[in-house]
mmCIF file of C-alpha atoms in Angstrom:
data_model
loop_
_atom_site.group_PDB
_atom_site.id
_atom_site.type_symbol
_atom_site.label_atom_id
_atom_site.label_comp_id
_atom_site.label_asym_id
_atom_site.label_seq_id
_atom_site.Cartn_x
_atom_site.Cartn_y
_atom_site.Cartn_z
ATOM 1 C CA ASP A 251 -68.683 18.725 1.950
ATOM 2 C CA THR A 252 -71.808 20.720 0.943
ATOM 3 C CA GLY A 253 -70.102 23.743 -0.709
ATOM 4 C CA VAL A 254 -70.978 24.949 -3.878
ATOM 5 C CA SER A 255 -70.546 22.367 -6.849
ATOM 6 C CA GLN A 256 -70.368 22.984 -10.522
ATOM 7 C CA ASP A 257 -70.434 20.567 -13.524
ATOM 8 C CA PRO A 258 -68.816 19.814 -15.764
ATOM 9 C CA ARG A 259 -65.391 21.142 -14.572
ATOM 10 C CA HIS A 260 -64.037 21.212 -18.182
ATOM 11 C CA LYS A 261 -66.012 21.756 -21.563
ATOM 12 C CA ILE A 262 -64.416 21.715 -24.859
ATOM 13 C CA THR A 263 -66.812 22.427 -27.754
ATOM 14 C CA LYS A 264 -66.820 23.526 -31.396
ATOM 15 C CA ARG A 265 -67.714 26.905 -32.428
ATOM 16 C CA GLY A 266 -71.482 26.961 -33.176
ATOM 17 C CA GLN A 267 -72.446 24.327 -30.570
ATOM 18 C CA ASN A 268 -74.601 24.635 -27.517
ATOM 19 C CA VAL A 269 -73.368 24.087 -23.892
ATOM 20 C CA THR A 270 -75.112 23.929 -20.545
ATOM 21 C CA PHE A 271 -73.404 24.279 -16.929
ATOM 22 C CA ARG A 272 -74.952 23.511 -13.869
ATOM 23 C CA CYS A 273 -74.609 24.767 -10.210
ATOM 24 C CA ASP A 274 -75.654 23.410 -7.151
ATOM 25 C CA PRO A 275 -75.596 25.983 -4.518
ATOM 26 C CA ILE A 276 -75.125 25.685 -0.595
ATOM 27 C CA SER A 277 -78.480 24.158 0.348
ATOM 28 C CA GLU A 278 -79.664 26.901 2.691
ATOM 29 C CA HIS A 279 -78.712 29.746 0.113
ATOM 30 C CA ASN A 280 -81.356 31.502 -1.636
ATOM 31 C CA ARG A 281 -79.077 33.811 -3.885
ATOM 32 C CA LEU A 282 -77.323 32.369 -6.802
ATOM 33 C CA TYR A 283 -74.769 34.068 -8.782
ATOM 34 C CA TRP A 284 -72.861 33.577 -12.117
ATOM 35 C CA TYR A 285 -69.712 35.292 -13.082
ATOM 36 C CA ARG A 286 -67.273 34.726 -16.047
ATOM 37 C CA GLN A 287 -63.551 34.956 -15.711
ATOM 38 C CA THR A 288 -60.969 35.287 -18.460
ATOM 39 C CA LEU A 289 -57.190 34.932 -18.343
ATOM 40 C CA GLY A 290 -55.629 37.494 -16.349
ATOM 41 C CA GLN A 291 -58.969 39.265 -15.419
ATOM 42 C CA GLY A 292 -61.050 39.288 -12.434
ATOM 43 C CA PRO A 293 -64.538 37.698 -12.126
ATOM 44 C CA GLU A 294 -67.223 39.724 -14.186
ATOM 45 C CA PHE A 295 -70.839 39.614 -12.867
ATOM 46 C CA LEU A 296 -73.173 38.068 -15.347
ATOM 47 C CA THR A 297 -76.685 37.480 -13.573
ATOM 48 C CA TYR A 298 -78.155 36.697 -10.066
ATOM 49 C CA PHE A 299 -81.026 35.066 -8.654
ATOM 50 C CA GLN A 300 -82.762 35.277 -5.520
ATOM 51 C CA ASN A 301 -84.963 32.097 -5.092
ATOM 52 C CA GLU A 302 -86.195 31.210 -8.713
ATOM 53 C CA ALA A 303 -86.384 34.726 -9.673
ATOM 54 C CA GLN A 304 -83.672 36.358 -11.956
ATOM 55 C CA LEU A 305 -83.439 39.943 -10.605
ATOM 56 C CA GLU A 306 -80.547 41.114 -12.587
ATOM 57 C CA LYS A 307 -78.614 40.714 -15.624
ATOM 58 C CA SER A 308 -75.374 42.235 -16.710
ATOM 59 C CA ARG A 309 -74.911 43.509 -20.590
ATOM 60 C CA LEU A 310 -72.316 40.826 -20.746
ATOM 61 C CA LEU A 311 -75.190 38.451 -20.794
ATOM 62 C CA SER A 312 -75.879 38.484 -24.906
ATOM 63 C CA ASP A 313 -79.168 36.996 -26.047
ATOM 64 C CA ARG A 314 -77.078 33.615 -26.561
ATOM 65 C CA PHE A 315 -76.893 33.360 -22.798
ATOM 66 C CA SER A 316 -79.788 32.288 -20.601
ATOM 67 C CA ALA A 317 -79.858 31.328 -16.948
ATOM 68 C CA GLU A 318 -82.415 29.458 -15.079
ATOM 69 C CA ARG A 319 -83.125 28.329 -11.632
ATOM 70 C CA PRO A 320 -86.444 26.861 -11.969
ATOM 71 C CA LYS A 321 -87.064 25.635 -8.160
ATOM 72 C CA GLY A 322 -84.831 28.039 -6.480
ATOM 73 C CA SER A 323 -82.422 25.230 -6.024
ATOM 74 C CA PHE A 324 -79.748 24.510 -8.633
ATOM 75 C CA SER A 325 -79.059 26.767 -11.665
ATOM 76 C CA THR A 326 -78.183 26.220 -15.355
ATOM 77 C CA LEU A 327 -76.315 28.467 -17.603
ATOM 78 C CA GLU A 328 -76.791 27.821 -21.249
ATOM 79 C CA ILE A 329 -74.595 29.108 -23.941
ATOM 80 C CA GLN A 330 -76.330 28.914 -27.631
ATOM 81 C CA ARG A 331 -74.046 29.143 -30.823
ATOM 82 C CA THR A 332 -70.887 29.179 -28.951
ATOM 83 C CA GLU A 333 -68.099 31.723 -30.097
ATOM 84 C CA GLN A 334 -64.435 31.395 -29.383
ATOM 85 C CA GLY A 335 -64.860 34.605 -27.399
ATOM 86 C CA ASP A 336 -67.118 32.904 -24.873
ATOM 87 C CA SER A 337 -63.878 30.667 -23.911
ATOM 88 C CA ALA A 338 -63.604 31.469 -20.126
ATOM 89 C CA MET A 339 -64.164 29.934 -16.638
ATOM 90 C CA TYR A 340 -67.791 30.292 -15.469
ATOM 91 C CA LEU A 341 -68.062 30.608 -11.668
ATOM 92 C CA CYS A 342 -71.080 30.072 -9.647
ATOM 93 C CA ALA A 343 -71.430 31.544 -6.161
ATOM 94 C CA SER A 344 -74.252 31.679 -3.510
ATOM 95 C CA SER A 345 -75.242 33.339 -0.537
ATOM 96 C CA LEU A 346 -77.941 33.835 2.044
ATOM 97 C CA ALA A 347 -79.849 37.116 1.670
ATOM 98 C CA GLY A 348 -81.191 38.680 4.836
ATOM 99 C CA LEU A 349 -78.128 37.736 6.752
ATOM 100 C CA TYR A 350 -76.048 40.032 4.728
ATOM 101 C CA THR A 351 -72.277 39.342 5.629
ATOM 102 C CA GLY A 352 -71.171 40.304 2.144
ATOM 103 C CA GLU A 353 -69.560 36.859 1.436
ATOM 104 C CA LEU A 354 -70.046 34.862 -1.558
ATOM 105 C CA PHE A 355 -69.152 31.185 -1.560
ATOM 106 C CA PHE A 356 -67.620 30.194 -4.810
ATOM 107 C CA GLY A 357 -67.595 26.927 -6.527
ATOM 108 C CA GLU A 358 -64.662 25.764 -8.612
ATOM 109 C CA GLY A 359 -65.907 26.835 -11.869
ATOM 110 C CA SER A 360 -66.458 25.301 -15.114
ATOM 111 C CA ARG A 361 -63.840 26.092 -17.935
ATOM 112 C CA LEU A 362 -65.033 26.474 -21.314
ATOM 113 C CA THR A 363 -62.920 25.948 -24.345
ATOM 114 C CA VAL A 364 -64.587 26.737 -28.003
ATOM 115 C CA LEU A 365 -62.309 25.759 -30.847
ATOM 116 C CA ALA B 39 -70.962 53.240 -10.095
ATOM 117 C CA GLN B 40 -68.417 51.291 -8.322
ATOM 118 C CA SER B 41 -65.159 50.039 -9.130
ATOM 119 C CA VAL B 42 -61.888 48.405 -7.996
ATOM 120 C CA THR B 43 -58.309 49.070 -8.985
ATOM 121 C CA GLN B 44 -55.774 46.557 -8.174
ATOM 122 C CA LEU B 45 -52.088 48.354 -8.541
ATOM 123 C CA GLY B 46 -49.844 45.710 -10.003
ATOM 124 C CA SER B 47 -50.809 42.707 -11.814
ATOM 125 C CA HIS B 48 -47.852 40.663 -10.668
ATOM 126 C CA VAL B 49 -46.201 40.870 -7.142
ATOM 127 C CA SER B 50 -43.040 39.184 -6.347
ATOM 128 C CA VAL B 51 -41.354 38.788 -2.741
ATOM 129 C CA SER B 52 -39.027 36.336 -1.161
ATOM 130 C CA GLU B 53 -40.161 34.107 1.409
ATOM 131 C CA GLY B 54 -40.185 35.868 4.778
ATOM 132 C CA ALA B 55 -40.564 39.141 3.365
ATOM 133 C CA LEU B 56 -43.470 41.561 3.743
ATOM 134 C CA VAL B 57 -46.482 41.097 1.292
ATOM 135 C CA LEU B 58 -48.371 44.117 0.230
ATOM 136 C CA LEU B 59 -51.036 43.903 -2.337
ATOM 137 C CA ARG B 60 -52.739 47.300 -3.285
ATOM 138 C CA CYS B 61 -56.267 48.103 -3.945
ATOM 139 C CA ASN B 62 -58.098 51.149 -4.514
ATOM 140 C CA TYR B 63 -61.833 51.455 -4.979
ATOM 141 C CA SER B 64 -64.634 53.889 -6.068
ATOM 142 C CA SER B 65 -67.934 54.115 -4.161
ATOM 143 C CA SER B 66 -70.609 56.520 -4.006
ATOM 144 C CA VAL B 67 -71.923 54.853 -1.068
ATOM 145 C CA PRO B 68 -69.871 53.295 2.252
ATOM 146 C CA PRO B 69 -68.598 50.307 0.734
ATOM 147 C CA TYR B 70 -68.146 46.845 1.983
ATOM 148 C CA LEU B 71 -64.818 45.408 0.949
ATOM 149 C CA PHE B 72 -63.354 41.899 0.410
ATOM 150 C CA TRP B 73 -60.318 40.250 -0.510
ATOM 151 C CA TYR B 74 -60.425 36.733 -1.998
ATOM 152 C CA VAL B 75 -57.622 34.163 -2.894
ATOM 153 C CA GLN B 76 -57.761 31.749 -5.755
ATOM 154 C CA TYR B 77 -55.202 28.917 -5.678
ATOM 155 C CA PRO B 78 -54.564 26.973 -8.944
ATOM 156 C CA ASN B 79 -57.387 24.865 -9.860
ATOM 157 C CA GLN B 80 -59.638 26.089 -6.851
ATOM 158 C CA GLY B 81 -62.650 28.168 -6.197
ATOM 159 C CA LEU B 82 -62.096 31.827 -4.789
ATOM 160 C CA GLN B 83 -61.774 31.677 -0.998
ATOM 161 C CA LEU B 84 -62.425 34.529 1.315
ATOM 162 C CA LEU B 85 -59.632 36.075 3.121
ATOM 163 C CA LEU B 86 -61.138 38.823 4.810
ATOM 164 C CA LYS B 87 -63.907 41.670 4.616
ATOM 165 C CA TYR B 88 -64.512 45.173 5.831
ATOM 166 C CA THR B 89 -68.100 45.940 6.577
ATOM 167 C CA SER B 90 -67.993 49.392 8.361
ATOM 168 C CA ALA B 91 -66.734 48.092 11.776
ATOM 169 C CA ALA B 92 -63.112 48.116 12.552
ATOM 170 C CA THR B 93 -60.742 49.719 9.895
ATOM 171 C CA LEU B 94 -58.020 47.069 10.588
ATOM 172 C CA VAL B 95 -59.376 43.800 9.528
ATOM 173 C CA LYS B 96 -57.797 40.519 10.071
ATOM 174 C CA GLY B 97 -58.176 37.596 7.950
ATOM 175 C CA ILE B 98 -57.042 33.893 7.548
ATOM 176 C CA ASN B 99 -53.555 32.951 7.062
ATOM 177 C CA GLY B 100 -51.777 35.905 8.594
ATOM 178 C CA PHE B 101 -53.410 38.382 6.147
ATOM 179 C CA GLU B 102 -54.639 41.630 7.307
ATOM 180 C CA ALA B 103 -56.185 44.965 5.446
ATOM 181 C CA GLU B 104 -56.773 48.409 6.560
ATOM 182 C CA PHE B 105 -59.566 50.452 5.115
ATOM 183 C CA LYS B 106 -58.478 54.152 4.620
ATOM 184 C CA LYS B 107 -61.542 56.149 3.510
ATOM 185 C CA SER B 108 -59.309 59.377 2.866
ATOM 186 C CA GLU B 109 -57.128 57.605 0.400
ATOM 187 C CA THR B 110 -60.038 55.379 -0.921
ATOM 188 C CA SER B 111 -57.782 52.317 -0.297
ATOM 189 C CA PHE B 112 -57.855 48.820 1.216
ATOM 190 C CA HIS B 113 -54.430 47.337 0.857
ATOM 191 C CA LEU B 114 -53.832 43.737 1.823
ATOM 192 C CA THR B 115 -50.708 42.918 3.937
ATOM 193 C CA LYS B 116 -48.933 39.935 5.708
ATOM 194 C CA PRO B 117 -45.563 40.549 7.636
ATOM 195 C CA SER B 118 -44.023 37.255 6.442
ATOM 196 C CA ALA B 119 -44.485 35.734 3.033
ATOM 197 C CA HIS B 120 -44.866 31.818 3.029
ATOM 198 C CA MET B 121 -44.326 29.657 -0.263
ATOM 199 C CA SER B 122 -47.933 28.652 0.370
ATOM 200 C CA ASP B 123 -49.193 32.307 -0.292
ATOM 201 C CA ALA B 124 -48.509 32.074 -3.828
ATOM 202 C CA ALA B 125 -51.790 32.773 -5.477
ATOM 203 C CA GLU B 126 -54.108 35.081 -7.164
ATOM 204 C CA TYR B 127 -55.446 37.641 -5.135
ATOM 205 C CA PHE B 128 -58.838 39.676 -5.776
ATOM 206 C CA CYS B 129 -60.032 42.526 -4.387
ATOM 207 C CA ALA B 130 -63.971 43.251 -4.428
ATOM 208 C CA VAL B 131 -66.495 45.863 -3.560
ATOM 209 C CA SER B 132 -70.018 45.099 -2.927
ATOM 210 C CA GLY B 133 -72.693 46.858 -5.307
ATOM 211 C CA THR B 134 -74.601 49.951 -4.509
ATOM 212 C CA SER B 135 -78.025 47.926 -4.131
ATOM 213 C CA ASN B 136 -78.653 45.371 -1.780
ATOM 214 C CA THR B 137 -78.002 42.446 -4.199
ATOM 215 C CA GLY B 138 -74.957 41.002 -2.625
ATOM 216 C CA LYS B 139 -73.280 41.421 -5.955
ATOM 217 C CA LEU B 140 -69.490 41.984 -5.835
ATOM 218 C CA ILE B 141 -67.442 43.887 -8.250
ATOM 219 C CA PHE B 142 -63.824 42.556 -8.659
ATOM 220 C CA GLY B 143 -60.551 43.939 -9.548
ATOM 221 C CA GLN B 144 -58.376 42.475 -12.237
ATOM 222 C CA GLY B 145 -56.289 40.482 -9.549
ATOM 223 C CA THR B 146 -53.051 40.336 -8.521
ATOM 224 C CA THR B 147 -50.500 37.289 -8.893
ATOM 225 C CA LEU B 148 -48.262 36.827 -5.843
ATOM 226 C CA GLN B 149 -44.972 35.046 -6.378
ATOM 227 C CA VAL B 150 -43.141 33.666 -3.472
ATOM 228 C CA LYS B 151 -39.390 33.079 -4.166
ATOM 229 C CA PRO B 152 -37.390 30.659 -1.831
#
């Protein structure tokens, strides 16, 4: 199966530590999105890339958050100096620009627990 | 700005009963609208989408939704609930710019009772 994959699936860390999540999109997809989902809420947009360019960032993405997609393929989302409020599911999705059907293909998410 | 409101965070139906999950949207431009389903420990999966063609949209697993511009609604229905339909359902609207970004509602958890 060549769907969107995310790693790790679960991460437990102590407050103040840095964490990094990786997302591998569907191979031919040039757009990649990061969302955050907290319990009882819908996914909230964080940022998106088209190829290697980061084209939009949400105000939710504080200075402690950084995302990269260096070669236009996989992406990483790093959270520095984690806080308990960062505990959430981090979702990655991909799509193909230009052939707009509106559908985003989601991975299973990376769940972060900050103690 | 665009937004989505899902009425009812929890809906409970009996197996075989009608499923109705409500979604209202706000958009300054003609919207694209979506319903996604999330089963426990799985990623979001597209159920159906409206992209300005037919107003009655059929999706997977017997679900359908009707786009009603006058009511700014896109409610999800299924004539007969099955136990396997128990999941969380999200309505979403596409952003105003051509980014492909989706804006989601807060979700509705569907419980199906035997």
